Amino acid sequence: MHPDCERILLSENEIAARVKEAGAWLEKKFAGTVPVAVCNLKGSAVFFADLLRAAHLDVEMDFMAVSSYGANAVSSGKPYVKRDLFSSVEGRDVLLVEDIVDTGRTLITLRQFFKERGAKSLTVVSLLDKPARRVVEVEADFVCFSVEDAFLIGYGLDYAERYRNLPYIGILKRSVYEK
Ligand code: IMP
């Protein structure tokens, strides 16, 4: 385990098993259609790659970045589009892949974004959900794990851009961000 990690919350095996279930859910949901799968960078990148390989579907992939986090462990307020999509999603079924729904501000912003871009439908899959932290009422359509209110790292999640490549999800030691 990484020395900055207090404990492992979700092991590599637990994540892989649940990602398989999420993939099966997507196969049913999108049978007969070709959705545009959108990865909200950077936190979703690892999950996105595993999830889409677990779902036997015809999909297109696109990437964007919406962020409100700086190099700290608390949300800095209103999210903004940092990097736009490569292609139009007008009239398309969109599958948005998120790392975590925390306050919900990012997801609300993205829901509005896809509405304005004329998407035909929006389905949201999130790896994690922290319901205790929600400030706006919004939910993903499929959540892999509902988790406690702690700062998490690994499997795409960072603190100050580090730890994204850990293969598990761990709780970051408070001493790292309270220095
Ligand atoms: P929200 O807008 O507050 O829901 O924040 C969502 C974004 O905050 C996620 O997409 C993550 O990038 C980031 N975030 C929230 N909680 C954590 C965490 O525990 N570890 C790392 N990033 C987090």
PDB file of C-alpha atoms and ligand atoms in Angstrom:
ATOM      1  CA  MET A   1       0.000   0.000   0.000  1.00  0.00           C
ATOM      2  CA  HIS A   2       1.191   3.549  -0.739  1.00  0.00           C
ATOM      3  CA  PRO A   3       2.576   5.228   2.415  1.00  0.00           C
ATOM      4  CA  ASP A   4       0.252   8.246   1.978  1.00  0.00           C
ATOM      5  CA  CYS A   5      -2.756   5.945   2.077  1.00  0.00           C
ATOM      6  CA  GLU A   6      -4.513   5.440   5.421  1.00  0.00           C
ATOM      7  CA  ARG A   7      -6.319   2.283   4.274  1.00  0.00           C
ATOM      8  CA  ILE A   8      -7.628   0.615   1.162  1.00  0.00           C
ATOM      9  CA  LEU A   9     -11.353   1.198   0.751  1.00  0.00           C
ATOM     10  CA  LEU A  10     -11.886  -0.788  -2.464  1.00  0.00           C
ATOM     11  CA  SER A  11      -9.455  -3.417  -3.666  1.00  0.00           C
ATOM     12  CA  GLU A  12      -8.496  -4.080  -7.261  1.00  0.00           C
ATOM     13  CA  ASN A  13     -10.627  -7.251  -7.254  1.00  0.00           C
ATOM     14  CA  GLU A  14     -13.680  -5.553  -5.777  1.00  0.00           C
ATOM     15  CA  ILE A  15     -13.468  -2.803  -8.390  1.00  0.00           C
ATOM     16  CA  ALA A  16     -13.022  -5.273 -11.273  1.00  0.00           C
ATOM     17  CA  ALA A  17     -16.065  -7.335 -10.187  1.00  0.00           C
ATOM     18  CA  ARG A  18     -18.285  -4.261  -9.956  1.00  0.00           C
ATOM     19  CA  VAL A  19     -17.039  -2.821 -13.260  1.00  0.00           C
ATOM     20  CA  LYS A  20     -18.108  -6.083 -14.892  1.00  0.00           C
ATOM     21  CA  GLU A  21     -21.618  -5.613 -13.482  1.00  0.00           C
ATOM     22  CA  ALA A  22     -21.693  -2.021 -14.723  1.00  0.00           C
ATOM     23  CA  GLY A  23     -20.619  -3.266 -18.163  1.00  0.00           C
ATOM     24  CA  ALA A  24     -23.470  -5.785 -18.232  1.00  0.00           C
ATOM     25  CA  TRP A  25     -25.932  -3.032 -17.258  1.00  0.00           C
ATOM     26  CA  LEU A  26     -24.663  -0.885 -20.139  1.00  0.00           C
ATOM     27  CA  GLU A  27     -24.998  -3.730 -22.627  1.00  0.00           C
ATOM     28  CA  LYS A  28     -28.710  -4.008 -21.805  1.00  0.00           C
ATOM     29  CA  LYS A  29     -29.263  -0.277 -21.668  1.00  0.00           C
ATOM     30  CA  PHE A  30     -27.642   0.476 -25.035  1.00  0.00           C
ATOM     31  CA  ALA A  31     -28.487  -2.683 -26.984  1.00  0.00           C
ATOM     32  CA  GLY A  32     -29.090  -1.766 -30.616  1.00  0.00           C
ATOM     33  CA  THR A  33     -27.712   1.775 -30.333  1.00  0.00           C
ATOM     34  CA  VAL A  34     -24.320   3.390 -30.808  1.00  0.00           C
ATOM     35  CA  PRO A  35     -23.873   5.889 -27.968  1.00  0.00           C
ATOM     36  CA  VAL A  36     -21.118   8.436 -27.580  1.00  0.00           C
ATOM     37  CA  ALA A  37     -19.254   7.546 -24.397  1.00  0.00           C
ATOM     38  CA  VAL A  38     -17.836  10.684 -22.806  1.00  0.00           C
ATOM     39  CA  CYS A  39     -14.958  10.549 -20.370  1.00  0.00           C
ATOM     40  CA  ASN A  40     -14.833  13.506 -17.995  1.00  0.00           C
ATOM     41  CA  LEU A  41     -11.092  13.901 -17.548  1.00  0.00           C
ATOM     42  CA  LYS A  42      -8.989  13.306 -15.729  1.00  0.00           C
ATOM     43  CA  GLY A  43     -10.474  11.384 -12.813  1.00  0.00           C
ATOM     44  CA  SER A  44     -12.631   9.079 -14.969  1.00  0.00           C
ATOM     45  CA  ALA A  45      -9.900   7.959 -17.366  1.00  0.00           C
ATOM     46  CA  VAL A  46      -9.003   4.662 -15.680  1.00  0.00           C
ATOM     47  CA  PHE A  47     -12.631   3.705 -15.023  1.00  0.00           C
ATOM     48  CA  PHE A  48     -13.629   4.724 -18.568  1.00  0.00           C
ATOM     49  CA  ALA A  49     -11.060   2.417 -20.135  1.00  0.00           C
ATOM     50  CA  ASP A  50     -12.031  -0.559 -17.963  1.00  0.00           C
ATOM     51  CA  LEU A  51     -15.780   0.032 -18.190  1.00  0.00           C
ATOM     52  CA  LEU A  52     -15.919   0.264 -21.970  1.00  0.00           C
ATOM     53  CA  ARG A  53     -13.857  -2.892 -22.329  1.00  0.00           C
ATOM     54  CA  ALA A  54     -16.234  -4.669 -19.920  1.00  0.00           C
ATOM     55  CA  ALA A  55     -19.271  -3.700 -22.023  1.00  0.00           C
ATOM     56  CA  HIS A  56     -19.558  -5.414 -25.374  1.00  0.00           C
ATOM     57  CA  LEU A  57     -21.061  -2.503 -27.215  1.00  0.00           C
ATOM     58  CA  ASP A  58     -20.547  -0.382 -30.305  1.00  0.00           C
ATOM     59  CA  VAL A  59     -19.556   2.991 -28.918  1.00  0.00           C
ATOM     60  CA  GLU A  60     -17.761   6.115 -29.954  1.00  0.00           C
ATOM     61  CA  MET A  61     -15.440   7.712 -27.414  1.00  0.00           C
ATOM     62  CA  ASP A  62     -15.044  11.368 -26.641  1.00  0.00           C
ATOM     63  CA  PHE A  63     -13.266  13.338 -23.947  1.00  0.00           C
ATOM     64  CA  MET A  64     -13.830  16.563 -22.069  1.00  0.00           C
ATOM     65  CA  ALA A  65     -12.786  18.164 -18.828  1.00  0.00           C
ATOM     66  CA  VAL A  66     -14.987  19.930 -16.316  1.00  0.00           C
ATOM     67  CA  SER A  67     -13.325  20.899 -13.127  1.00  0.00           C
ATOM     68  CA  SER A  68     -13.714  22.898  -9.968  1.00  0.00           C
ATOM     69  CA  TYR A  69     -10.914  21.364  -7.988  1.00  0.00           C
ATOM     70  CA  GLY A  70      -7.515  22.989  -7.553  1.00  0.00           C
ATOM     71  CA  ALA A  71      -4.598  21.398  -5.767  1.00  0.00           C
ATOM     72  CA  ASN A  72      -6.528  20.912  -2.557  1.00  0.00           C
ATOM     73  CA  ALA A  73      -9.014  18.577  -0.969  1.00  0.00           C
ATOM     74  CA  VAL A  74     -12.046  20.879  -0.884  1.00  0.00           C
ATOM     75  CA  SER A  75     -14.237  21.931  -3.783  1.00  0.00           C
ATOM     76  CA  SER A  76     -13.509  25.478  -4.950  1.00  0.00           C
ATOM     77  CA  GLY A  77     -17.033  26.217  -6.139  1.00  0.00           C
ATOM     78  CA  LYS A  78     -18.508  26.561  -9.592  1.00  0.00           C
ATOM     79  CA  PRO A  79     -17.349  24.010 -12.163  1.00  0.00           C
ATOM     80  CA  TYR A  80     -16.314  25.154 -15.635  1.00  0.00           C
ATOM     81  CA  VAL A  81     -15.619  23.454 -18.967  1.00  0.00           C
ATOM     82  CA  LYS A  82     -11.837  23.298 -19.214  1.00  0.00           C
ATOM     83  CA  ARG A  83     -11.666  21.218 -22.403  1.00  0.00           C
ATOM     84  CA  ASP A  84     -14.534  20.799 -24.821  1.00  0.00           C
ATOM     85  CA  LEU A  85     -15.591  17.641 -26.675  1.00  0.00           C
ATOM     86  CA  PHE A  86     -13.908  16.777 -29.974  1.00  0.00           C
ATOM     87  CA  SER A  87     -17.224  16.103 -31.763  1.00  0.00           C
ATOM     88  CA  SER A  88     -20.845  17.158 -31.779  1.00  0.00           C
ATOM     89  CA  VAL A  89     -23.291  15.144 -29.670  1.00  0.00           C
ATOM     90  CA  GLU A  90     -26.392  16.675 -31.242  1.00  0.00           C
ATOM     91  CA  GLY A  91     -29.101  14.035 -31.599  1.00  0.00           C
ATOM     92  CA  ARG A  92     -26.894  11.372 -30.004  1.00  0.00           C
ATOM     93  CA  ASP A  93     -27.360   9.072 -27.025  1.00  0.00           C
ATOM     94  CA  VAL A  94     -24.647  10.095 -24.603  1.00  0.00           C
ATOM     95  CA  LEU A  95     -23.099   7.888 -21.942  1.00  0.00           C
ATOM     96  CA  LEU A  96     -21.284  10.115 -19.475  1.00  0.00           C
ATOM     97  CA  VAL A  97     -18.685   8.352 -17.346  1.00  0.00           C
ATOM     98  CA  GLU A  98     -17.833  10.057 -14.064  1.00  0.00           C
ATOM     99  CA  ASP A  99     -15.363   9.202 -11.327  1.00  0.00           C
ATOM    100  CA  ILE A 100     -17.342  10.508  -8.368  1.00  0.00           C
ATOM    101  CA  VAL A 101     -20.444  12.510  -7.573  1.00  0.00           C
ATOM    102  CA  ASP A 102     -19.494  14.584  -4.567  1.00  0.00           C
ATOM    103  CA  THR A 103     -21.345  17.903  -4.071  1.00  0.00           C
ATOM    104  CA  GLY A 104     -23.103  17.199  -7.394  1.00  0.00           C
ATOM    105  CA  ARG A 105     -22.139  20.574  -8.888  1.00  0.00           C
ATOM    106  CA  THR A 106     -20.092  19.024 -11.690  1.00  0.00           C
ATOM    107  CA  LEU A 107     -22.863  16.648 -12.690  1.00  0.00           C
ATOM    108  CA  ILE A 108     -25.507  19.391 -12.706  1.00  0.00           C
ATOM    109  CA  THR A 109     -23.206  21.476 -14.923  1.00  0.00           C
ATOM    110  CA  LEU A 110     -22.696  18.536 -17.272  1.00  0.00           C
ATOM    111  CA  ARG A 111     -26.424  17.753 -17.458  1.00  0.00           C
ATOM    112  CA  GLN A 112     -27.034  21.344 -18.570  1.00  0.00           C
ATOM    113  CA  PHE A 113     -24.086  21.187 -20.993  1.00  0.00           C
ATOM    114  CA  PHE A 114     -25.439  18.093 -22.813  1.00  0.00           C
ATOM    115  CA  LYS A 115     -28.936  19.579 -22.915  1.00  0.00           C
ATOM    116  CA  GLU A 116     -27.572  22.733 -24.546  1.00  0.00           C
ATOM    117  CA  ARG A 117     -25.581  20.626 -27.027  1.00  0.00           C
ATOM    118  CA  GLY A 118     -28.785  18.874 -28.105  1.00  0.00           C
ATOM    119  CA  ALA A 119     -28.000  15.323 -26.947  1.00  0.00           C
ATOM    120  CA  LYS A 120     -30.909  12.955 -27.556  1.00  0.00           C
ATOM    121  CA  SER A 121     -30.460  11.271 -24.175  1.00  0.00           C
ATOM    122  CA  LEU A 122     -27.998  11.280 -21.296  1.00  0.00           C
ATOM    123  CA  THR A 123     -27.075   8.291 -19.172  1.00  0.00           C
ATOM    124  CA  VAL A 124     -24.636   8.796 -16.326  1.00  0.00           C
ATOM    125  CA  VAL A 125     -22.476   6.064 -14.847  1.00  0.00           C
ATOM    126  CA  SER A 126     -20.360   7.004 -11.853  1.00  0.00           C
ATOM    127  CA  LEU A 127     -17.722   4.886 -10.212  1.00  0.00           C
ATOM    128  CA  LEU A 128     -18.343   6.452  -6.802  1.00  0.00           C
ATOM    129  CA  ASP A 129     -21.015   8.421  -4.998  1.00  0.00           C
ATOM    130  CA  LYS A 130     -20.560  10.408  -1.781  1.00  0.00           C
ATOM    131  CA  PRO A 131     -24.206  11.126  -0.861  1.00  0.00           C
ATOM    132  CA  ALA A 132     -23.282  12.738   2.481  1.00  0.00           C
ATOM    133  CA  ARG A 133     -21.573  15.616   0.637  1.00  0.00           C
ATOM    134  CA  ARG A 134     -24.337  16.493  -1.808  1.00  0.00           C
ATOM    135  CA  VAL A 135     -25.339  20.172  -2.054  1.00  0.00           C
ATOM    136  CA  VAL A 136     -27.421  19.962  -5.248  1.00  0.00           C
ATOM    137  CA  GLU A 137     -30.021  17.324  -5.954  1.00  0.00           C
ATOM    138  CA  VAL A 138     -28.612  15.143  -8.706  1.00  0.00           C
ATOM    139  CA  GLU A 139     -27.951  11.415  -9.138  1.00  0.00           C
ATOM    140  CA  ALA A 140     -26.144   9.163 -11.580  1.00  0.00           C
ATOM    141  CA  ASP A 141     -28.188   6.452 -13.302  1.00  0.00           C
ATOM    142  CA  PHE A 142     -25.727   3.761 -12.231  1.00  0.00           C
ATOM    143  CA  VAL A 143     -23.316   3.996  -9.304  1.00  0.00           C
ATOM    144  CA  CYS A 144     -20.686   1.345  -8.701  1.00  0.00           C
ATOM    145  CA  PHE A 145     -20.001   2.180  -5.048  1.00  0.00           C
ATOM    146  CA  SER A 146     -21.597   4.501  -2.531  1.00  0.00           C
ATOM    147  CA  VAL A 147     -18.799   5.609  -0.228  1.00  0.00           C
ATOM    148  CA  GLU A 148     -18.163   7.395   3.036  1.00  0.00           C
ATOM    149  CA  ASP A 149     -17.134  11.043   3.310  1.00  0.00           C
ATOM    150  CA  ALA A 150     -13.348  10.775   3.090  1.00  0.00           C
ATOM    151  CA  PHE A 151     -10.802  12.031   0.575  1.00  0.00           C
ATOM    152  CA  LEU A 152     -10.142   9.190  -1.844  1.00  0.00           C
ATOM    153  CA  ILE A 153      -7.231   8.483  -4.151  1.00  0.00           C
ATOM    154  CA  GLY A 154      -6.372   5.905  -6.771  1.00  0.00           C
ATOM    155  CA  TYR A 155      -8.002   4.260  -9.801  1.00  0.00           C
ATOM    156  CA  GLY A 156      -8.008   7.684 -11.517  1.00  0.00           C
ATOM    157  CA  LEU A 157      -8.644   9.835  -8.450  1.00  0.00           C
ATOM    158  CA  ASP A 158      -5.935  12.288  -7.504  1.00  0.00           C
ATOM    159  CA  TYR A 159      -4.784  14.625  -4.849  1.00  0.00           C
ATOM    160  CA  ALA A 160      -2.760  17.473  -6.452  1.00  0.00           C
ATOM    161  CA  GLU A 161      -2.424  15.293  -9.609  1.00  0.00           C
ATOM    162  CA  ARG A 162      -0.816  12.381  -7.780  1.00  0.00           C
ATOM    163  CA  TYR A 163      -1.943   8.825  -6.972  1.00  0.00           C
ATOM    164  CA  ARG A 164      -4.129   8.383 -10.100  1.00  0.00           C
ATOM    165  CA  ASN A 165      -2.238   5.228 -11.089  1.00  0.00           C
ATOM    166  CA  LEU A 166      -2.850   3.305  -7.863  1.00  0.00           C
ATOM    167  CA  PRO A 167      -4.805   0.188  -8.855  1.00  0.00           C
ATOM    168  CA  TYR A 168      -7.075   0.369  -5.767  1.00  0.00           C
ATOM    169  CA  ILE A 169      -9.103   3.144  -4.119  1.00  0.00           C
ATOM    170  CA  GLY A 170      -7.678   4.291  -0.830  1.00  0.00           C
ATOM    171  CA  ILE A 171      -8.318   6.923   1.821  1.00  0.00           C
ATOM    172  CA  LEU A 172      -5.683   9.658   1.768  1.00  0.00           C
ATOM    173  CA  LYS A 173      -4.015  10.352   5.099  1.00  0.00           C
ATOM    174  CA  ARG A 174      -5.230  13.673   6.526  1.00  0.00           C
ATOM    175  CA  SER A 175      -1.629  14.603   7.292  1.00  0.00           C
ATOM    176  CA  VAL A 176      -0.950  14.809   3.526  1.00  0.00           C
ATOM    177  CA  TYR A 177      -3.506  17.561   2.857  1.00  0.00           C
ATOM    178  CA  GLU A 178      -3.455  19.259   6.260  1.00  0.00           C
ATOM    179  CA  LYS A 179       0.263  19.971   6.107  1.00  0.00           C
TER     180      LYS A 179
HETATM  181  P1  IMP B   1     -18.527  17.649  -7.328  1.00  0.00           P
HETATM  182  O1  IMP B   1     -18.734  18.699  -8.341  1.00  0.00           O
HETATM  183  O2  IMP B   1     -18.366  18.231  -5.958  1.00  0.00           O
HETATM  184  O3  IMP B   1     -19.567  16.559  -7.341  1.00  0.00           O
HETATM  185  O4  IMP B   1     -17.108  17.059  -7.589  1.00  0.00           O
HETATM  186  C1  IMP B   1     -16.851  16.104  -8.476  1.00  0.00           C
HETATM  187  C2  IMP B   1     -15.367  16.065  -8.755  1.00  0.00           C
HETATM  188  O5  IMP B   1     -14.556  16.353  -7.605  1.00  0.00           O
HETATM  189  C3  IMP B   1     -15.022  14.668  -9.150  1.00  0.00           C
HETATM  190  O6  IMP B   1     -15.210  14.493 -10.521  1.00  0.00           O
HETATM  191  C4  IMP B   1     -13.582  14.532  -8.681  1.00  0.00           C
HETATM  192  O7  IMP B   1     -12.707  14.900  -9.716  1.00  0.00           O
HETATM  193  C5  IMP B   1     -13.460  15.488  -7.518  1.00  0.00           C
HETATM  194  N1  IMP B   1     -13.511  14.764  -6.237  1.00  0.00           N
HETATM  195  C6  IMP B   1     -14.526  14.710  -5.358  1.00  0.00           C
HETATM  196  N2  IMP B   1     -14.233  13.948  -4.289  1.00  0.00           N
HETATM  197  C7  IMP B   1     -12.992  13.487  -4.511  1.00  0.00           C
HETATM  198  C8  IMP B   1     -12.115  12.615  -3.763  1.00  0.00           C
HETATM  199  O8  IMP B   1     -12.441  12.078  -2.676  1.00  0.00           O
HETATM  200  N3  IMP B   1     -10.891  12.377  -4.317  1.00  0.00           N
HETATM  201  C9  IMP B   1     -10.503  12.924  -5.503  1.00  0.00           C
HETATM  202  N4  IMP B   1     -11.285  13.722  -6.230  1.00  0.00           N
HETATM  203  C10 IMP B   1     -12.520  14.011  -5.743  1.00  0.00           C
END
